[in-house]
PDB file of N, CA and C in Angstrom:
ATOM      1  N   MET A   1       8.529 -18.915   3.877  1.00 84.00           N
ATOM      2  CA  MET A   1       8.447 -18.686   2.674  1.00 84.00           C
ATOM      3  C   MET A   1       8.592 -17.209   2.758  1.00 84.00           C
ATOM      4  N   THR A   2       8.935 -16.422   2.021  1.00 91.00           N
ATOM      5  CA  THR A   2       8.800 -14.856   1.586  1.00 91.00           C
ATOM      6  C   THR A   2       8.134 -14.300   0.435  1.00 91.00           C
ATOM      7  N   ARG A   3       7.211 -13.387   0.633  1.00 92.00           N
ATOM      8  CA  ARG A   3       6.041 -13.240  -0.431  1.00 92.00           C
ATOM      9  C   ARG A   3       6.293 -11.727  -0.554  1.00 92.00           C
ATOM     10  N   GLU A   4       6.254 -11.485  -1.945  1.00 92.00           N
ATOM     11  CA  GLU A   4       6.601  -9.776  -1.999  1.00 92.00           C
ATOM     12  C   GLU A   4       5.073  -9.241  -2.603  1.00 92.00           C
ATOM     13  N   PHE A   5       5.009  -8.080  -2.074  1.00 93.00           N
ATOM     14  CA  PHE A   5       3.714  -7.232  -2.818  1.00 93.00           C
ATOM     15  C   PHE A   5       3.974  -5.876  -3.255  1.00 93.00           C
ATOM     16  N   SER A   6       3.200  -5.446  -4.334  1.00 93.00           N
ATOM     17  CA  SER A   6       3.714  -3.914  -4.503  1.00 93.00           C
ATOM     18  C   SER A   6       2.580  -3.156  -3.491  1.00 93.00           C
ATOM     19  N   VAL A   7       3.225  -2.041  -3.332  1.00 95.00           N
ATOM     20  CA  VAL A   7       2.380  -1.080  -2.428  1.00 95.00           C
ATOM     21  C   VAL A   7       2.451   0.462  -3.122  1.00 95.00           C
ATOM     22  N   VAL A   8       1.284   0.922  -3.114  1.00 95.00           N
ATOM     23  CA  VAL A   8       1.467   2.306  -3.881  1.00 95.00           C
ATOM     24  C   VAL A   8       1.448   3.078  -2.414  1.00 95.00           C
ATOM     25  N   ILE A   9       2.014   4.252  -2.586  1.00 97.00           N
ATOM     26  CA  ILE A   9       2.387   5.089  -1.422  1.00 97.00           C
ATOM     27  C   ILE A   9       2.214   6.687  -2.123  1.00 97.00           C
ATOM     28  N   GLU A  10       1.324   7.303  -1.189  1.00 96.00           N
ATOM     29  CA  GLU A  10       1.050   8.606  -1.692  1.00 96.00           C
ATOM     30  C   GLU A  10       1.186   9.619  -0.332  1.00 96.00           C
ATOM     31  N   LYS A  11       1.380  10.706  -0.710  1.00 97.00           N
ATOM     32  CA  LYS A  11       1.316  11.745   0.435  1.00 97.00           C
ATOM     33  C   LYS A  11       0.033  12.731   0.437  1.00 97.00           C
ATOM     34  N   ASP A  12      -0.829  12.695   1.995  1.00 96.00           N
ATOM     35  CA  ASP A  12      -1.918  13.622   1.467  1.00 96.00           C
ATOM     36  C   ASP A  12      -1.712  14.869   1.977  1.00 96.00           C
ATOM     37  N   GLU A  13      -2.786  15.685   1.860  1.00 96.00           N
ATOM     38  CA  GLU A  13      -2.870  17.055   2.172  1.00 96.00           C
ATOM     39  C   GLU A  13      -2.509  17.686   3.471  1.00 96.00           C
ATOM     40  N   ASP A  14      -2.436  16.448   4.599  1.00 96.00           N
ATOM     41  CA  ASP A  14      -2.215  16.687   5.807  1.00 96.00           C
ATOM     42  C   ASP A  14      -0.714  16.348   6.045  1.00 96.00           C
ATOM     43  N   GLY A  15      -0.237  15.661   5.210  1.00 97.00           N
ATOM     44  CA  GLY A  15       1.347  15.597   5.252  1.00 97.00           C
ATOM     45  C   GLY A  15       1.359  14.103   5.650  1.00 97.00           C
ATOM     46  N   TYR A  16       0.448  13.408   5.687  1.00 98.00           N
ATOM     47  CA  TYR A  16       0.658  11.760   6.101  1.00 98.00           C
ATOM     48  C   TYR A  16       0.881  10.834   4.731  1.00 98.00           C
ATOM     49  N   PHE A  17       1.899  10.137   5.000  1.00 98.00           N
ATOM     50  CA  PHE A  17       2.245   9.050   4.069  1.00 98.00           C
ATOM     51  C   PHE A  17       0.991   7.948   3.783  1.00 98.00           C
ATOM     52  N   VAL A  18       0.308   7.482   2.924  1.00 98.00           N
ATOM     53  CA  VAL A  18      -0.654   6.893   3.048  1.00 98.00           C
ATOM     54  C   VAL A  18      -0.396   5.541   2.004  1.00 98.00           C
ATOM     55  N   ALA A  19      -0.297   4.167   2.571  1.00 98.00           N
ATOM     56  CA  ALA A  19       0.202   3.001   1.694  1.00 98.00           C
ATOM     57  C   ALA A  19      -0.805   2.043   1.395  1.00 98.00           C
ATOM     58  N   SER A  20      -1.095   1.339   0.343  1.00 96.00           N
ATOM     59  CA  SER A  20      -2.269   0.560   0.024  1.00 96.00           C
ATOM     60  C   SER A  20      -1.556  -0.477  -0.621  1.00 96.00           C
ATOM     61  N   VAL A  21      -2.153  -1.658  -0.603  1.00 95.00           N
ATOM     62  CA  VAL A  21      -1.811  -2.848  -1.365  1.00 95.00           C
ATOM     63  C   VAL A  21      -2.863  -3.351  -2.083  1.00 95.00           C
ATOM     64  N   PRO A  22      -2.567  -3.148  -3.650  1.00 93.00           N
ATOM     65  CA  PRO A  22      -3.744  -3.426  -4.523  1.00 93.00           C
ATOM     66  C   PRO A  22      -4.389  -4.711  -4.574  1.00 93.00           C
ATOM     67  N   THR A  23      -3.154  -5.555  -4.392  1.00 94.00           N
ATOM     68  CA  THR A  23      -3.784  -7.292  -4.135  1.00 94.00           C
ATOM     69  C   THR A  23      -4.266  -7.698  -3.106  1.00 94.00           C
ATOM     70  N   LEU A  24      -4.795  -6.799  -2.104  1.00 95.00           N
ATOM     71  CA  LEU A  24      -5.425  -6.934  -1.266  1.00 95.00           C
ATOM     72  C   LEU A  24      -6.356  -5.935  -0.561  1.00 95.00           C
ATOM     73  N   LYS A  25      -7.699  -6.262  -0.664  1.00 91.00           N
ATOM     74  CA  LYS A  25      -8.674  -5.614  -0.642  1.00 91.00           C
ATOM     75  C   LYS A  25      -8.678  -5.232   0.715  1.00 91.00           C
ATOM     76  N   GLY A  26      -8.833  -3.619   0.928  1.00 93.00           N
ATOM     77  CA  GLY A  26      -8.932  -3.068   2.187  1.00 93.00           C
ATOM     78  C   GLY A  26      -7.839  -3.077   3.098  1.00 93.00           C
ATOM     79  N   CYS A  27      -6.667  -3.669   2.170  1.00 97.00           N
ATOM     80  CA  CYS A  27      -5.452  -3.032   2.998  1.00 97.00           C
ATOM     81  C   CYS A  27      -4.578  -1.987   3.059  1.00 97.00           C
ATOM     82  N   HIS A  28      -5.019  -0.886   3.675  1.00 97.00           N
ATOM     83  CA  HIS A  28      -4.363   0.606   3.910  1.00 97.00           C
ATOM     84  C   HIS A  28      -3.771   0.833   5.201  1.00 97.00           C
ATOM     85  N   THR A  29      -2.955   1.725   5.183  1.00 98.00           N
ATOM     86  CA  THR A  29      -2.318   2.203   6.186  1.00 98.00           C
ATOM     87  C   THR A  29      -1.868   3.378   6.302  1.00 98.00           C
ATOM     88  N   GLN A  30      -1.474   4.319   7.296  1.00 98.00           N
ATOM     89  CA  GLN A  30      -0.813   5.944   6.945  1.00 98.00           C
ATOM     90  C   GLN A  30       0.175   5.848   8.199  1.00 98.00           C
ATOM     91  N   ALA A  31       1.026   6.890   7.943  1.00 98.00           N
ATOM     92  CA  ALA A  31       2.248   7.505   9.119  1.00 98.00           C
ATOM     93  C   ALA A  31       2.604   8.539   8.580  1.00 98.00           C
ATOM     94  N   LYS A  32       3.452   9.461   9.675  1.00 98.00           N
ATOM     95  CA  LYS A  32       3.961  10.700   9.365  1.00 98.00           C
ATOM     96  C   LYS A  32       5.290  10.252   8.944  1.00 98.00           C
ATOM     97  N   SER A  33       5.891   9.218   8.793  1.00 98.00           N
ATOM     98  CA  SER A  33       7.315   9.050   8.137  1.00 98.00           C
ATOM     99  C   SER A  33       7.135   7.754   7.202  1.00 98.00           C
ATOM    100  N   LEU A  34       8.255   7.724   6.535  1.00 98.00           N
ATOM    101  CA  LEU A  34       8.408   6.511   5.860  1.00 98.00           C
ATOM    102  C   LEU A  34       8.624   5.521   6.356  1.00 98.00           C
ATOM    103  N   ASP A  35       9.607   5.376   7.311  1.00 98.00           N
ATOM    104  CA  ASP A  35      10.128   4.342   7.950  1.00 98.00           C
ATOM    105  C   ASP A  35       8.964   3.730   8.812  1.00 98.00           C
ATOM    106  N   VAL A  36       7.964   4.533   9.447  1.00 98.00           N
ATOM    107  CA  VAL A  36       7.140   4.260  10.044  1.00 98.00           C
ATOM    108  C   VAL A  36       6.105   3.378   9.276  1.00 98.00           C
ATOM    109  N   LEU A  37       5.915   4.271   8.407  1.00 98.00           N
ATOM    110  CA  LEU A  37       4.630   3.617   7.386  1.00 98.00           C
ATOM    111  C   LEU A  37       5.161   2.098   6.742  1.00 98.00           C
ATOM    112  N   MET A  38       6.528   1.911   6.370  1.00 97.00           N
ATOM    113  CA  MET A  38       6.898   0.605   5.955  1.00 97.00           C
ATOM    114  C   MET A  38       6.465  -0.535   7.118  1.00 97.00           C
ATOM    115  N   LYS A  39       6.872   0.029   8.374  1.00 98.00           N
ATOM    116  CA  LYS A  39       6.579  -1.115   9.511  1.00 98.00           C
ATOM    117  C   LYS A  39       5.281  -1.561   9.410  1.00 98.00           C
ATOM    118  N   ARG A  40       4.304  -0.501   9.344  1.00 98.00           N
ATOM    119  CA  ARG A  40       2.816  -0.455   9.519  1.00 98.00           C
ATOM    120  C   ARG A  40       2.229  -1.140   8.167  1.00 98.00           C
ATOM    121  N   VAL A  41       2.717  -1.223   7.057  1.00 98.00           N
ATOM    122  CA  VAL A  41       2.167  -1.646   5.929  1.00 98.00           C
ATOM    123  C   VAL A  41       2.801  -3.613   6.071  1.00 98.00           C
ATOM    124  N   LYS A  42       3.963  -3.485   6.715  1.00 98.00           N
ATOM    125  CA  LYS A  42       4.102  -5.090   6.721  1.00 98.00           C
ATOM    126  C   LYS A  42       3.092  -5.660   7.557  1.00 98.00           C
ATOM    127  N   GLU A  43       3.043  -4.836   8.833  1.00 98.00           N
ATOM    128  CA  GLU A  43       1.613  -5.493   9.641  1.00 98.00           C
ATOM    129  C   GLU A  43       0.290  -5.528   9.015  1.00 98.00           C
ATOM    130  N   ALA A  44       0.157  -4.439   8.297  1.00 98.00           N
ATOM    131  CA  ALA A  44      -1.074  -4.578   7.632  1.00 98.00           C
ATOM    132  C   ALA A  44      -1.149  -5.868   6.762  1.00 98.00           C
ATOM    133  N   ILE A  45      -0.371  -6.134   6.053  1.00 97.00           N
ATOM    134  CA  ILE A  45      -0.218  -7.222   4.778  1.00 97.00           C
ATOM    135  C   ILE A  45      -0.576  -8.497   5.835  1.00 97.00           C
ATOM    136  N   GLU A  46       0.313  -8.685   6.937  1.00 96.00           N
ATOM    137  CA  GLU A  46       0.245  -9.915   7.564  1.00 96.00           C
ATOM    138  C   GLU A  46      -1.310 -10.119   8.028  1.00 96.00           C
ATOM    139  N   LEU A  47      -2.085  -9.045   8.542  1.00 97.00           N
ATOM    140  CA  LEU A  47      -3.302  -9.084   9.005  1.00 97.00           C
ATOM    141  C   LEU A  47      -4.139  -9.369   7.995  1.00 97.00           C
ATOM    142  N   CYS A  48      -4.106  -8.845   6.904  1.00 96.00           N
ATOM    143  CA  CYS A  48      -4.766  -9.111   5.713  1.00 96.00           C
ATOM    144  C   CYS A  48      -4.966 -10.402   5.455  1.00 96.00           C
ATOM    145  N   LEU A  49      -3.625 -10.948   5.285  1.00 96.00           N
ATOM    146  CA  LEU A  49      -3.253 -12.467   4.588  1.00 96.00           C
ATOM    147  C   LEU A  49      -4.051 -13.398   5.768  1.00 96.00           C
ATOM    148  N   GLU A  50      -4.580 -13.047   6.945  1.00 96.00           N
ATOM    149  CA  GLU A  50      -5.025 -14.047   7.791  1.00 96.00           C
ATOM    150  C   GLU A  50      -6.414 -14.298   7.378  1.00 96.00           C
ATOM    151  N   VAL A  51      -7.254 -13.184   6.624  1.00 95.00           N
ATOM    152  CA  VAL A  51      -8.729 -13.170   6.272  1.00 95.00           C
ATOM    153  C   VAL A  51      -8.916 -13.402   4.667  1.00 95.00           C
ATOM    154  N   GLU A  52      -7.973 -13.109   4.001  1.00 91.00           N
ATOM    155  CA  GLU A  52      -7.935 -13.295   2.360  1.00 91.00           C
ATOM    156  C   GLU A  52      -6.515 -13.778   1.678  1.00 91.00           C
ATOM    157  N   ASP A  53      -7.210 -14.183   0.561  1.00 91.00           N
ATOM    158  CA  ASP A  53      -5.837 -14.438  -0.207  1.00 91.00           C
ATOM    159  C   ASP A  53      -5.650 -13.171  -1.290  1.00 91.00           C
ATOM    160  N   PRO A  54      -4.364 -13.208  -1.628  1.00 91.00           N
ATOM    161  CA  PRO A  54      -4.011 -11.987  -2.465  1.00 91.00           C
ATOM    162  C   PRO A  54      -4.938 -12.005  -3.933  1.00 91.00           C
ATOM    163  N   VAL A  55      -5.379 -11.235  -4.627  1.00 91.00           N
ATOM    164  CA  VAL A  55      -5.925 -11.434  -6.231  1.00 91.00           C
ATOM    165  C   VAL A  55      -4.744 -11.132  -6.533  1.00 91.00           C
ATOM    166  N   VAL A  56      -4.463 -12.078  -7.917  1.00 87.00           N
ATOM    167  CA  VAL A  56      -3.283 -12.097  -8.798  1.00 87.00           C
ATOM    168  C   VAL A  56      -3.543 -10.856  -9.568  1.00 87.00           C
ATOM    169  N   THR A  57      -2.279  -9.748  -9.619  1.00 85.00           N
ATOM    170  CA  THR A  57      -2.436  -8.818 -10.586  1.00 85.00           C
ATOM    171  C   THR A  57      -0.764  -8.534 -11.087  1.00 85.00           C
ATOM    172  N   GLU A  58      -0.523  -7.997 -11.884  1.00 85.00           N
ATOM    173  CA  GLU A  58       0.807  -7.616 -12.268  1.00 85.00           C
ATOM    174  C   GLU A  58       1.073  -6.003 -12.524  1.00 85.00           C
ATOM    175  N   PHE A  59       2.052  -5.618 -11.876  1.00 84.00           N
ATOM    176  CA  PHE A  59       1.901  -4.070 -11.673  1.00 84.00           C
ATOM    177  C   PHE A  59       2.533  -3.652 -12.915  1.00 84.00           C
ATOM    178  N   ILE A  60       2.156  -2.491 -13.571  1.00 89.00           N
ATOM    179  CA  ILE A  60       2.364  -2.375 -14.905  1.00 89.00           C
ATOM    180  C   ILE A  60       3.133  -0.898 -14.867  1.00 89.00           C
ATOM    181  N   GLY A  61       2.635  -0.073 -13.941  1.00 88.00           N
ATOM    182  CA  GLY A  61       3.322   1.213 -13.591  1.00 88.00           C
ATOM    183  C   GLY A  61       2.127   2.434 -13.383  1.00 88.00           C
ATOM    184  N   VAL A  62       2.593   3.824 -13.480  1.00 87.00           N
ATOM    185  CA  VAL A  62       1.833   4.698 -13.189  1.00 87.00           C
ATOM    186  C   VAL A  62       2.118   5.614 -14.216  1.00 87.00           C
ATOM    187  N   GLN A  63       0.728   6.165 -14.653  1.00 91.00           N
ATOM    188  CA  GLN A  63       0.244   7.236 -15.969  1.00 91.00           C
ATOM    189  C   GLN A  63      -0.278   8.374 -15.217  1.00 91.00           C
ATOM    190  N   ARG A  64       0.511   9.460 -15.968  1.00 91.00           N
ATOM    191  CA  ARG A  64      -0.631  10.866 -15.430  1.00 91.00           C
ATOM    192  C   ARG A  64      -1.248  10.982 -16.577  1.00 91.00           C
ATOM    193  N   VAL A  65      -2.250  11.536 -16.384  1.00 95.00           N
ATOM    194  CA  VAL A  65      -3.165  11.777 -17.734  1.00 95.00           C
ATOM    195  C   VAL A  65      -3.688  13.588 -17.088  1.00 95.00           C
ATOM    196  N   ALA A  66      -3.680  13.985 -18.222  1.00 95.00           N
ATOM    197  CA  ALA A  66      -4.260  15.586 -18.064  1.00 95.00           C
ATOM    198  C   ALA A  66      -5.457  15.858 -19.027  1.00 95.00           C
ATOM    199  N   ILE A  67      -6.199  16.526 -18.281  1.00 96.00           N
ATOM    200  CA  ILE A  67      -7.644  16.912 -18.619  1.00 96.00           C
ATOM    201  C   ILE A  67      -7.687  18.289 -18.583  1.00 96.00           C
ATOM    202  N   SER A  68      -8.605  19.005 -19.045  1.00 94.00           N
ATOM    203  CA  SER A  68      -8.646  20.451 -19.364  1.00 94.00           C
ATOM    204  C   SER A  68      -9.984  20.787 -18.612  1.00 94.00           C
ATOM    205  N   GLY A  69      -9.909  21.795 -18.013  1.00 84.00           N
ATOM    206  CA  GLY A  69     -11.298  22.334 -17.369  1.00 84.00           C
ATOM    207  C   GLY A  69     -11.061  22.593 -16.059  1.00 84.00           C
TER     208      GLY A  69
END
């Protein structure tokens, strides 16, 4: 059975790519390249699924919000 998960990927100030899986609490990983990151996030998802079931959510999108100050 194939399961799909939305993964949020950001780049931090040190140049690392950081991946988070919102439907799996605490499911995060990082790497210097996107290729390595994708391998690691698959491993992280598999490990997280061993201890918890995903929360059902629906990804809507990303919105930038500007505030003054």
